[in-house]
XYZ file of C-alpha atoms in Angstrom:
563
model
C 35.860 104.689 245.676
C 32.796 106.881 245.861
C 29.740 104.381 245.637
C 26.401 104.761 244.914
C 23.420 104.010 247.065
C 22.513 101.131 244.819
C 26.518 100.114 244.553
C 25.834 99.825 248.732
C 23.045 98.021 248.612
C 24.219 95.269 246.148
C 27.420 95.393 247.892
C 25.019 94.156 250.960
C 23.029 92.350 249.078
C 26.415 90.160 248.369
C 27.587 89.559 251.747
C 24.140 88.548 252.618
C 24.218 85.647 249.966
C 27.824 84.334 251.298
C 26.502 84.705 254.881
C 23.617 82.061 253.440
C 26.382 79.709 252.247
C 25.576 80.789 248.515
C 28.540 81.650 246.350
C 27.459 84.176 244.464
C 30.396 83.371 241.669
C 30.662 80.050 241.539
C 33.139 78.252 239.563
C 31.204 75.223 238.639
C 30.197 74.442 234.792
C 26.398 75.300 234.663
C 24.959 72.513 232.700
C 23.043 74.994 229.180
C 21.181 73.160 226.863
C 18.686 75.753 225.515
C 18.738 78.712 224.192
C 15.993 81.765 224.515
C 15.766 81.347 221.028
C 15.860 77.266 220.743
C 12.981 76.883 222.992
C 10.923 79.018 221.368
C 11.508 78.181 217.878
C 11.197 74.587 219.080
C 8.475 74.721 221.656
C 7.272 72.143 223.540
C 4.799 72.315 226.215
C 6.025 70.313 229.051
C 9.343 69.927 227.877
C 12.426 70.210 230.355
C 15.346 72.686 229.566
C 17.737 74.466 231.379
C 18.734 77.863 230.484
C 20.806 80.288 232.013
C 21.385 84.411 231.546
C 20.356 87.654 232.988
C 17.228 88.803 234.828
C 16.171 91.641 232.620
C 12.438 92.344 233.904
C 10.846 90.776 237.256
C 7.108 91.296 237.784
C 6.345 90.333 242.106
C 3.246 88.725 242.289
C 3.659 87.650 246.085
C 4.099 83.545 245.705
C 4.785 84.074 242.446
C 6.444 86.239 239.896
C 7.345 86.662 236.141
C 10.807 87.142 234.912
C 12.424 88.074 231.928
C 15.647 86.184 231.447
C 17.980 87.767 228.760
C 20.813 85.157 227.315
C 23.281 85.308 224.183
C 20.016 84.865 221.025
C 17.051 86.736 222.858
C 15.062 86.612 226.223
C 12.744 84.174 227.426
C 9.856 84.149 230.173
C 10.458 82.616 233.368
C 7.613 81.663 235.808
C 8.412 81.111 239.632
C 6.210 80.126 241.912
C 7.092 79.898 245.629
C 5.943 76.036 246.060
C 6.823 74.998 243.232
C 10.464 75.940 243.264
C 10.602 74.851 247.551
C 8.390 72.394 247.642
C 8.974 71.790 251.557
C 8.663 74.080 254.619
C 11.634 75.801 253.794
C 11.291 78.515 251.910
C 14.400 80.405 251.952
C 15.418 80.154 248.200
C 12.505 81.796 246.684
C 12.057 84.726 249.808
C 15.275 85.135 250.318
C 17.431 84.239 247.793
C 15.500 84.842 244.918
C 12.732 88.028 245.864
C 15.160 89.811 248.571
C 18.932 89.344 247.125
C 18.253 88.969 243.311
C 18.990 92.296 241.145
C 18.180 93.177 237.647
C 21.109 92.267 235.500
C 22.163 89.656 237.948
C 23.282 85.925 236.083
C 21.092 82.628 237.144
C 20.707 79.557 235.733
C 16.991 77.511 235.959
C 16.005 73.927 235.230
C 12.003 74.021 234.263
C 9.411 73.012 232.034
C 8.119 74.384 229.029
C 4.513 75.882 229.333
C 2.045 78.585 227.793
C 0.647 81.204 229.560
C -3.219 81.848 229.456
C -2.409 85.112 226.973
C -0.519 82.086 225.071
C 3.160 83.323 225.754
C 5.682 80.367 225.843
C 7.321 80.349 229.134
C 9.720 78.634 231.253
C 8.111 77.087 234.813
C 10.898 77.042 237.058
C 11.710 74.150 239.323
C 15.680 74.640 240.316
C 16.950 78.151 239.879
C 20.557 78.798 240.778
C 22.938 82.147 241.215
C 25.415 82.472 238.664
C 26.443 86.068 238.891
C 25.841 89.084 241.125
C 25.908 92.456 239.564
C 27.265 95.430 242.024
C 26.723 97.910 239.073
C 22.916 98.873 238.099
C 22.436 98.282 234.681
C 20.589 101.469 232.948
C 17.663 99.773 231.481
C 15.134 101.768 229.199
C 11.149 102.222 230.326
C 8.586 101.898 228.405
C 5.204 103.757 229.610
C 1.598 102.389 228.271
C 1.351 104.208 225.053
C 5.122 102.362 224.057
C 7.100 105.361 224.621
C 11.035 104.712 225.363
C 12.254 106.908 228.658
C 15.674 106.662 230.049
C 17.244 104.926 226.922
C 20.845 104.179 226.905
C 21.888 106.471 223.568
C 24.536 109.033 224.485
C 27.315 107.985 221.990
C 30.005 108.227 224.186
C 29.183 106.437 227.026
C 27.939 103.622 224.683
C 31.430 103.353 222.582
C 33.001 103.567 226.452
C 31.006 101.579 227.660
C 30.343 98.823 225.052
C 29.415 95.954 227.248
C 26.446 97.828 228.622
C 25.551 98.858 225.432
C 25.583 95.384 224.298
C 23.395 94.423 227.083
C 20.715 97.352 227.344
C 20.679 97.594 223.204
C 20.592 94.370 222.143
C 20.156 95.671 218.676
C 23.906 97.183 218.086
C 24.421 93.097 218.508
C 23.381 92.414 214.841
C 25.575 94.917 213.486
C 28.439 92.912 214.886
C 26.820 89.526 213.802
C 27.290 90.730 210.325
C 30.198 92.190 210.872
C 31.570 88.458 211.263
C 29.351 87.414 208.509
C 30.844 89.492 206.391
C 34.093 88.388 207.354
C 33.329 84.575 206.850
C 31.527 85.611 203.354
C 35.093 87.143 202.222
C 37.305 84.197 203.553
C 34.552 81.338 201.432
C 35.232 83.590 198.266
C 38.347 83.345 198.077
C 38.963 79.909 199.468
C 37.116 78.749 197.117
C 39.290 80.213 194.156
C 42.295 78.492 195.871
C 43.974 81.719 197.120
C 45.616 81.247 201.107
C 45.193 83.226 203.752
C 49.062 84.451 205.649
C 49.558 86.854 208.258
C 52.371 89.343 207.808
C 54.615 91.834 210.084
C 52.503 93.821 212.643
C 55.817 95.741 213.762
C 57.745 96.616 211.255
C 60.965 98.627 210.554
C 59.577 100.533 207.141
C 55.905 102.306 207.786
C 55.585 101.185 204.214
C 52.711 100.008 201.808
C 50.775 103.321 201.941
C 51.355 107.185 202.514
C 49.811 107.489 205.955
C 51.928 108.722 209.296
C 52.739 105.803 211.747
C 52.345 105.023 215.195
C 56.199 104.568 216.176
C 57.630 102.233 219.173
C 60.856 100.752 220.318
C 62.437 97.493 220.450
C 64.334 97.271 223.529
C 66.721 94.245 222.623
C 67.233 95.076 219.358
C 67.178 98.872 220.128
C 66.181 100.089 217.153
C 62.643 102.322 216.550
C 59.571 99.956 215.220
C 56.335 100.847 213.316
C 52.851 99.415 213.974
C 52.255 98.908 209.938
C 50.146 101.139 208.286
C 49.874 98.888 205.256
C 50.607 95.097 204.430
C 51.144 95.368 200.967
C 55.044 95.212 199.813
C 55.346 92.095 202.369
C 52.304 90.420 200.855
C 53.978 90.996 197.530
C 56.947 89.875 198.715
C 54.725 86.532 198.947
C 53.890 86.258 195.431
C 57.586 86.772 194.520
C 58.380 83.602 196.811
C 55.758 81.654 194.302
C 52.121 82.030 195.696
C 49.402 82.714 192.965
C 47.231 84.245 195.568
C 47.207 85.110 199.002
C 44.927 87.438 201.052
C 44.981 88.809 204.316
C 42.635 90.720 206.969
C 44.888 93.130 208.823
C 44.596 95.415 211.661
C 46.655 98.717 210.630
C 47.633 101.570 212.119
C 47.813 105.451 211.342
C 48.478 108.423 213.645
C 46.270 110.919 212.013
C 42.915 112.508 212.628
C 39.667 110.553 213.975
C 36.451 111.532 212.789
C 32.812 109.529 212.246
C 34.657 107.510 208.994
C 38.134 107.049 210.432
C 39.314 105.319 213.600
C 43.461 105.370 214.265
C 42.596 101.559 214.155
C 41.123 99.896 211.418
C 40.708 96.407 209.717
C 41.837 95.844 205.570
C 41.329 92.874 203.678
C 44.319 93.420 200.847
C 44.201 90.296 198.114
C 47.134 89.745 195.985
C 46.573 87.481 192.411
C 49.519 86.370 190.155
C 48.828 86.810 186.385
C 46.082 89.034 186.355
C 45.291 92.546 186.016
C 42.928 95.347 187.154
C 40.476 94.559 184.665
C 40.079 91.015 186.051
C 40.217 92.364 189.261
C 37.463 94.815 188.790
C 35.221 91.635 187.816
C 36.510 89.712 190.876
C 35.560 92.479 193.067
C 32.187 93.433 191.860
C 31.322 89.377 192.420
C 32.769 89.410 195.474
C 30.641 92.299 196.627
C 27.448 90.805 195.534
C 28.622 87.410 197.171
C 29.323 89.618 200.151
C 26.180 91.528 200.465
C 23.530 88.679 199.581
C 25.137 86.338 202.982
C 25.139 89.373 204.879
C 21.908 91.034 204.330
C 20.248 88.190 202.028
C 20.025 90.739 199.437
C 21.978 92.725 196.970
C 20.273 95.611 197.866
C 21.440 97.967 201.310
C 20.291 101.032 202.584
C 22.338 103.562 203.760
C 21.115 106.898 204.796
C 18.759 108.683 202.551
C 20.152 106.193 199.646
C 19.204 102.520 198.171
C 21.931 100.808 197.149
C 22.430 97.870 194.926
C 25.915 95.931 195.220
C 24.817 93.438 192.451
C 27.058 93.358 189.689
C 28.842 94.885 186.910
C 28.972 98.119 187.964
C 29.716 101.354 185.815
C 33.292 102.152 185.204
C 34.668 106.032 184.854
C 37.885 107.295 184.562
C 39.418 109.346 186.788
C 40.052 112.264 184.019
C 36.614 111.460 182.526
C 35.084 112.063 185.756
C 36.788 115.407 186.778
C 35.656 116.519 182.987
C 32.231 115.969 183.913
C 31.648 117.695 187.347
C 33.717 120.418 186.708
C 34.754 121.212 182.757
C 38.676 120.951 183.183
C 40.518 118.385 181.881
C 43.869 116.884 183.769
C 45.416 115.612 180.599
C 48.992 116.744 180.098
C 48.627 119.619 182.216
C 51.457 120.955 184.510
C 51.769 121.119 188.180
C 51.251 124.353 187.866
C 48.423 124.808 186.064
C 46.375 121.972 188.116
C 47.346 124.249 191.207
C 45.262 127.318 188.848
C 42.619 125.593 188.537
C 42.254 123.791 191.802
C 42.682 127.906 192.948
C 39.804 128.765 190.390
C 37.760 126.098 191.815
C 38.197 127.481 195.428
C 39.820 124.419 196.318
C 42.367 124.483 199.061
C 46.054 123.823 198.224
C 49.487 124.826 198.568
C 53.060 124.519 197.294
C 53.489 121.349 199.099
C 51.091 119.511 196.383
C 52.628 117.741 193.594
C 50.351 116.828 190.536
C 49.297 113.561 192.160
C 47.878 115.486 195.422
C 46.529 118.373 193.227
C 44.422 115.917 191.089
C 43.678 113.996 194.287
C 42.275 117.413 195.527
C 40.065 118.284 192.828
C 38.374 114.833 192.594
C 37.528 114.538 196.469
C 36.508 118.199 196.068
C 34.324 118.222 193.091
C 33.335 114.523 191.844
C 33.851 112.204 194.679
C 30.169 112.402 196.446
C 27.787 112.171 193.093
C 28.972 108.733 192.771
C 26.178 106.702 195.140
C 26.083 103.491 193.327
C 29.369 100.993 192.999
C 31.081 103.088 190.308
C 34.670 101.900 189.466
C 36.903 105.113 189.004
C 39.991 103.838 186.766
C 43.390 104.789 185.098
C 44.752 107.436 187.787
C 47.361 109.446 187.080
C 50.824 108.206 187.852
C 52.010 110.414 189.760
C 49.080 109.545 192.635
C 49.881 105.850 192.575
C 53.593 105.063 193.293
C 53.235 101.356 193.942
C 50.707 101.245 190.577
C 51.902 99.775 186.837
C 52.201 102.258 183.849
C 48.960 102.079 181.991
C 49.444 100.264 178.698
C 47.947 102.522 176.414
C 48.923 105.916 177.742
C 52.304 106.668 180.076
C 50.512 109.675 181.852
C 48.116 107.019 183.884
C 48.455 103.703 185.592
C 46.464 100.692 185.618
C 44.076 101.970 188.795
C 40.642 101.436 189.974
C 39.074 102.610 193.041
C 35.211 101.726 194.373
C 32.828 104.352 194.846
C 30.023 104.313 197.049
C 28.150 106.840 198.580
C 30.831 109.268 197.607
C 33.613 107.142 199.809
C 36.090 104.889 198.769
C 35.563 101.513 199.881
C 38.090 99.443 197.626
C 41.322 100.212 195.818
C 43.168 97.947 193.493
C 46.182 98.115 191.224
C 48.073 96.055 188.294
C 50.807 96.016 190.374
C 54.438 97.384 189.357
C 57.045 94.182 188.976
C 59.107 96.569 187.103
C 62.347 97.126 190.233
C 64.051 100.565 188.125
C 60.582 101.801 187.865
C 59.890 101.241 191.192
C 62.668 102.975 192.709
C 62.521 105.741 190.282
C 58.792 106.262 191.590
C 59.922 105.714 195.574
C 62.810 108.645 194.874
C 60.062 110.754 193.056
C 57.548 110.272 196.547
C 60.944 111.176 198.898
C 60.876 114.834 196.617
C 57.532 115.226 197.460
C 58.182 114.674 201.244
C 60.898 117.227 201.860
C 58.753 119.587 200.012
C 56.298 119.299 203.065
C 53.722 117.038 201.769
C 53.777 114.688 204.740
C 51.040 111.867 203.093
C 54.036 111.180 200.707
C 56.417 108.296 200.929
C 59.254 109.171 203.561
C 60.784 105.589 203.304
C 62.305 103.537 200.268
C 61.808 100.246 201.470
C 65.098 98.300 199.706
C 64.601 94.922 200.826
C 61.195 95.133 198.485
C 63.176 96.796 195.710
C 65.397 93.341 196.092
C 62.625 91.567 196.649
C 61.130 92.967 193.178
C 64.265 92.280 191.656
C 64.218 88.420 191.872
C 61.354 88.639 189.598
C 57.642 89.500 190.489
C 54.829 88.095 187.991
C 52.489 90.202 186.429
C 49.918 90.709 189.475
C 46.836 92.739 190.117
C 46.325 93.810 194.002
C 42.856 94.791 195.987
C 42.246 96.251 199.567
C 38.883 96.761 200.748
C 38.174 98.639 204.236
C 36.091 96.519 206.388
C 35.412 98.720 208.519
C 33.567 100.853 205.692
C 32.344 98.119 204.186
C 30.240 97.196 206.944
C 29.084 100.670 207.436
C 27.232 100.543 204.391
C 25.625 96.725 204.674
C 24.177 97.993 208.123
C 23.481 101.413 207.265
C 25.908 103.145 210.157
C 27.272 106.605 209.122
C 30.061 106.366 212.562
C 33.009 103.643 212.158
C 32.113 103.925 215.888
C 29.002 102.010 215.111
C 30.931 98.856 213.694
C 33.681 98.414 215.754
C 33.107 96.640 219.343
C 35.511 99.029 220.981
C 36.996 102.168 219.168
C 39.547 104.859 220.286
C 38.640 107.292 222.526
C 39.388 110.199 224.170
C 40.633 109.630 228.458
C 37.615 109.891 230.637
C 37.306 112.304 232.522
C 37.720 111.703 236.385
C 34.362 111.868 237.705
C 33.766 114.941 239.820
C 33.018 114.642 243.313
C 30.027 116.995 243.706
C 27.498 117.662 246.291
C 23.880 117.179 246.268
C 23.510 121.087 246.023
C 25.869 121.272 243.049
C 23.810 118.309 241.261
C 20.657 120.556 242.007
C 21.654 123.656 239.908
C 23.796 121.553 237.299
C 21.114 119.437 236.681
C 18.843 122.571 235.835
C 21.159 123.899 233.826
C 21.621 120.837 231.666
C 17.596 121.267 230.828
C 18.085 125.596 230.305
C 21.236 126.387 229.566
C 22.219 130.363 230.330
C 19.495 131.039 232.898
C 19.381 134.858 234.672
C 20.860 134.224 238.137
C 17.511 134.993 240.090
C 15.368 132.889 238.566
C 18.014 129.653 238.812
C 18.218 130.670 242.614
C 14.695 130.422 242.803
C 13.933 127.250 240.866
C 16.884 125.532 242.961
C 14.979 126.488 246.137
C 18.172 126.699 248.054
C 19.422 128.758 250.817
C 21.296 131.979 250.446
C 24.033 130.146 252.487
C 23.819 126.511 250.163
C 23.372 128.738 247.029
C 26.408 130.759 247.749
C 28.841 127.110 248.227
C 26.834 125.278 245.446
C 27.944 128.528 242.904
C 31.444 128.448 244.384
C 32.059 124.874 244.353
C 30.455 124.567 240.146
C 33.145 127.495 239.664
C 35.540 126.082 241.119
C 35.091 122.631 239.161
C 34.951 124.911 235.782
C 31.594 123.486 235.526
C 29.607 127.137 234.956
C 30.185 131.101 235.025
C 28.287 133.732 235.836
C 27.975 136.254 232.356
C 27.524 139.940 233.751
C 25.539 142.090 230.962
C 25.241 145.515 232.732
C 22.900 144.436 235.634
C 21.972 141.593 233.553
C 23.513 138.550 235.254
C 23.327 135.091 233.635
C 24.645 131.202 234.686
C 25.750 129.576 231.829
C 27.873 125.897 231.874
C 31.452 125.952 230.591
C-alpha cells in the first residue's frame, strides 16, 4: 500500500504511543456524561464534566494550548495547560503525549471544569485527558482566512457520497439532513399509530418481482434452486394482509429496481406503502394531505419548505385535478375515448417521443410527464387515471374509462400514489393478462408476471380498501431542499472506484496544471512545469501511457489536453 507522508508519520506517531505504554485503542468504556451541546446550553462555571470526541482545531501556545473538540451535537473548547494537566515533575503527557503524538481528527476523552474565557467563550479546563483513538488518515479539513473565506472545502460530490464518513465529519451540516430524515420517519410511524394501523414487514426476496412495473434485481436460491427477486414493490403481499383481517397496516420498505440512476433515482430506495380496509381514495386523499402537514410541521416546525427557486406550503387541503382535466389544460387535447392510435398522433404532434411498444396507458403516461407534470409546484392531487395505466387500481364509479387514482404533485415530481384498490379477482386477472400483451409487445415497464397466489389470495374475499405509497427518499428531498437523492441517503450506489494511479512527482506537476488550464499549447506547459527535456519527455510518456492526456496536433499547432 502506497502511503502518504502524513500516513508515515501517524503510522510513527502510533508506535511511538505503544512504545510509551499508551494504547492508542483501548477497549475500556470511557465514562461520557456531557455533551458539546449539554454544557453549553447548561453552563456552569466551575462545573466538572467529562466529554470525549475529536480534536478538530489545536492552537500551541507553548504551556498551554486551545483545542477544539468535535463530538456527536457540536464542538466545544478545550483549555490545556501544561501544569495543570501534570501537576508533578513529570511532564510527559502534555509534551509528549498530547503536543508531539496527538493529530487532528484523533479521539480523546477529558475530565475538566467548566470556565469562561476573558473574550467570554465557555470552555472546558482540562485536568485528565486520555487517548481514545488514533487517526492514520488526515482528515481534509476546510480553512478559513481572516476575511471568512472557505479554502480547501470538502465539496466534490463524489468523493463525499464515497466517502460519507468524512463528509459527515468535515461537513457537519449534511448531519441535519439525516436528523430529519429520521424525524420524518418517526413523524410517519406516530400518525399512523395513532389511528390504530400496525406496522409488518413483508418478503424482501421474493419469487414474483410483483407490486409495480419496474425491472428487478434477480438472484438465486441455492437450496431451493430456484431464481429470487429483491422486491421491487410490497404491495400484493401487504394486501394479502388485509385479506387475512387487518384494517390497516403500513410498512417502510427498502425496494429494489435495476434501471437507470440519475440525481432523483437511486437503484435503492425507501417506500412507506399504507394499506386501509373500508375506505377509498377520497378518504385517502384527506389522510394524506394531514399526514403531510403532520409530517412537515415535526420536521421543519413549519408547513412551509423551500426547495430550489420555490416556497412550498404542505399545509392542507390541497387542489385536486384530474388527470384528463389537466392534459386539457397544458396542451388542448382531450384523452377521453380516444384510441391507441390516435393518442400515439397526438403525442407525435406534440413532438413527444413514442413508439409502437406504447399502449394507451404509456401513451397518456407520456403526454402528462411531457406536457403537464412540472407546472404543478404546490401539493396538487392528480386523480381518476385512465385504466389502462393502473392495473392494480378499482374501476372508477362513475365512468369505466378511469379508475379511482390519485397521485401527489410537487415540484413537478411525484411524491405519493394511492389507489381504491381492486378486490374484484376476474377483474384482476383480466387486467394482469391485458399488462402480459403489453410486455411481449416490447414495453418492458409492463407487468411480465401474473402473480396467482394474489389472484387466490383476492379470491377469499378482499374488503373494499384504499392503498398509499409515498417515496421517502423524495419526500425528504423536498423538507431539506436537496435536488440529488444522493443528498438524503447516508450511502448511495455508486460507480467502482477507480484504482488510484501510481504517478510520479513529475506526472503530478503537469497534471496538476492541466487540471487549472485545460488544452494548453505544448511549449508553454513545458515551460510553466519547469522540467527537464529528459523529465518532460517520461512525465508526457508516463500521463499517455495512464490515458491521463494527449497531445492534439493542429498543423504546427500542438496542444496537451486531459482525456
Amino acid at each position: 500500500m502506497q502511503l502518504s507522508e502524513q500516513e508515515i508519520i501517524r503510522r510513527q506517531k502510533l508506535n511511538a504511543l505503544r512504545e510509551l505504554g499508551i494504547n492508542p485503542y483501548p477497549a475500556d468504556l470511557f465514562p461520557v456524561d456531557h455533551t458539546s451541546k449539554q454544557v453549553k446550553e447548561n453552563f456552569e462555571e466551575g462545573k466538572k464534566v467529562i466529554l470525549a470526541g475529536r480534536i478538530m482545531s489545536d492552537r500551541d501556545m507553548g504551556k498551554a494550548s486551545f483545542v477544539e473538540l468535535q463530538d456527536s451535537e457540536g464542538r466545544i473548547q478545550l483549555y490545556f495547560n501544561r501544569d495543570v494537566l501534570c501537576p508533578d515533575e513529570d511532564k510527559t503527557l502534555y509534551t509528549q503525549v498530547f503536543r508531539k503524538l496527538t493529530d487532528l481528527g484523533d479521539f480523546i476523552g477529558i475530565e475538566g471544569e467548566l470556565f469562561l474565557t476573558k473574550v467570554g467563550e465557555k470552555s472546558v479546563r482540562v485536568d485528565k485527558f486520555t487517548f481514545l483513538s488514533k487517526t492514520l488518515r488526515p482528515l481534509p479539513l476546510p480553512k478559513k482566512d481572516e476575511e471568512g473565506n472557505v479554502h480547501d472545502a470538502f465539496n466534490d460530490a463524489e468523493l463525499r457520497y464515497r466517502m460519507r464518513y468524512v463528509d459527515l465529519v468535515v461537513n457537519p451540516q449534511v448531519k441535519e439532513v439525516f436528523i430529519k430524515r429520521t424525524k420524518l420517519f418517526s413523524a410517519m410511524r406516530n400518525f399512523f399509530n395513532a389511528a390504530g394501523y400496525m406496522e409488518v414487514e413483508t418478503p424482501v426476496l421474493q419469487s414474483i418481482a410483483g407490486g409495480a412495473a419496474a425491472r428487478p434485481f434477480i438472484t438465486h436460491h441455492n437450496a431451493l434452486d430456484i431464481p429470487l427477486y429483491l422486491r421491487i414493490a410490497n404491495e400484493l403481499y401487504l394486501k394479502r394482509l388485509i385479506v387475512g383481517g387487518f384494517d390497516g397496516v403500513y410498512e417502510f420498505s427498502k425496494n429494489f429496481r435495476n434501471e437507470g440512476m440519475d440525481r432523483t433515482h437511486n437503484p435503492e430506495f425507501t417506500a412507506m406503502e399504507i394499506y386501509v380496509a373500508y375506505k377509498d381514495y377520497n378518504w385517502m386523499m384527506e389522510f394524506t394531505e394531514n399526514l403531510l402537514e403532520y409530517c412537515a410541521k415535526e420536521v421543519n416546525g413549519t408547513t412551509e419548505a423551500t426547495f430550489g427557486e420555490y416556497k412550498v406550503n404542505f399545509k392542507a387541503p390541497y387542489a385536486r385535478v384530474t388527470m384528463t382535466d389537466a392534459i386539457k389544460q397544458f396542451t388542448g387535447f382531450d384523452i377521453s375515448g380516444k384510441s391507441e392510435a390516435e393518442l400515439f398522433a397526438a403525442a407525435k404532434e406534440m413532438n413527444i417521443e413514442v413508439d409502437e411498444t406504447m399502449g394507451k396507458g404509456k401513451l397518456i403516461d407520456e403526454i402528462f410527464g411531457a406536457k403537464c407534470e412540472g407546472n404543478f409546484i404546490q401539493p396538487t392531487f392528480i386523480t381518476d387515471y385512465p385504466k389502462e395505466m393502473s392495473p392494480l387500481c378499482k374501476e372508477h364509479r362513475d365512468n369505466p374509462e378511469l379508475t379511482e387514482r390519485f397521485e401527489l404533485m410537487v415540484c413537478g415530481k411525484e411524491v405519493a400514489n394511492a389507489y381504491s384498490e381492486l378486490n374484484d379477482p376476474i377483474d384482476q386477472r383480466e387486467r394482469f393478462e391485458a399488462q402480459l400483451q403489453l410486455a411481449e409487445r416490447g414495453d418492458d415497464e409492463a407487468t411480465q408476471f401474473i402473480d396467482n397466489d394474489f389472484l387466490r389470495a383476492l379470491e377469499y374475499g378482499m374488503p373494499p380498501t384504499s392503498g398509499l405509497g409515498i417515496g421517502m427518499d423524495r419526500l425528504i428531498m423536498f423538507l431539506t431542499n436537496n435536488a440529488s437523492i444522493q443528498e438524503v441517503l447516508f450511502f448511495p450506489q455508486m460507480r467502482p472506484e477507480k484504482k488510484q494511479l501510481d504517478l510520479t512527482e513529475d506526472e503530478k506537476v503537469i497534471l496538476s496544471l492541466l487540471k487549472t488550464e485545460n488544452n494548453q499549447s505544448l511549449s508553454q506547459l513545458k515551460d510553466k512545469s519547469k522540467l527537464s527535456g529528459k523529465k518532460w519527455d517520461a512525465a508526457m510518456k508516463g500521463l499517455s501511457k495512464h490515458g491521463l492526456t494527449k497531445v492534439v496536433v493542429d498543423g504546427e499547432n500542438k496542444t496537451v489536453v486531459l482525456n
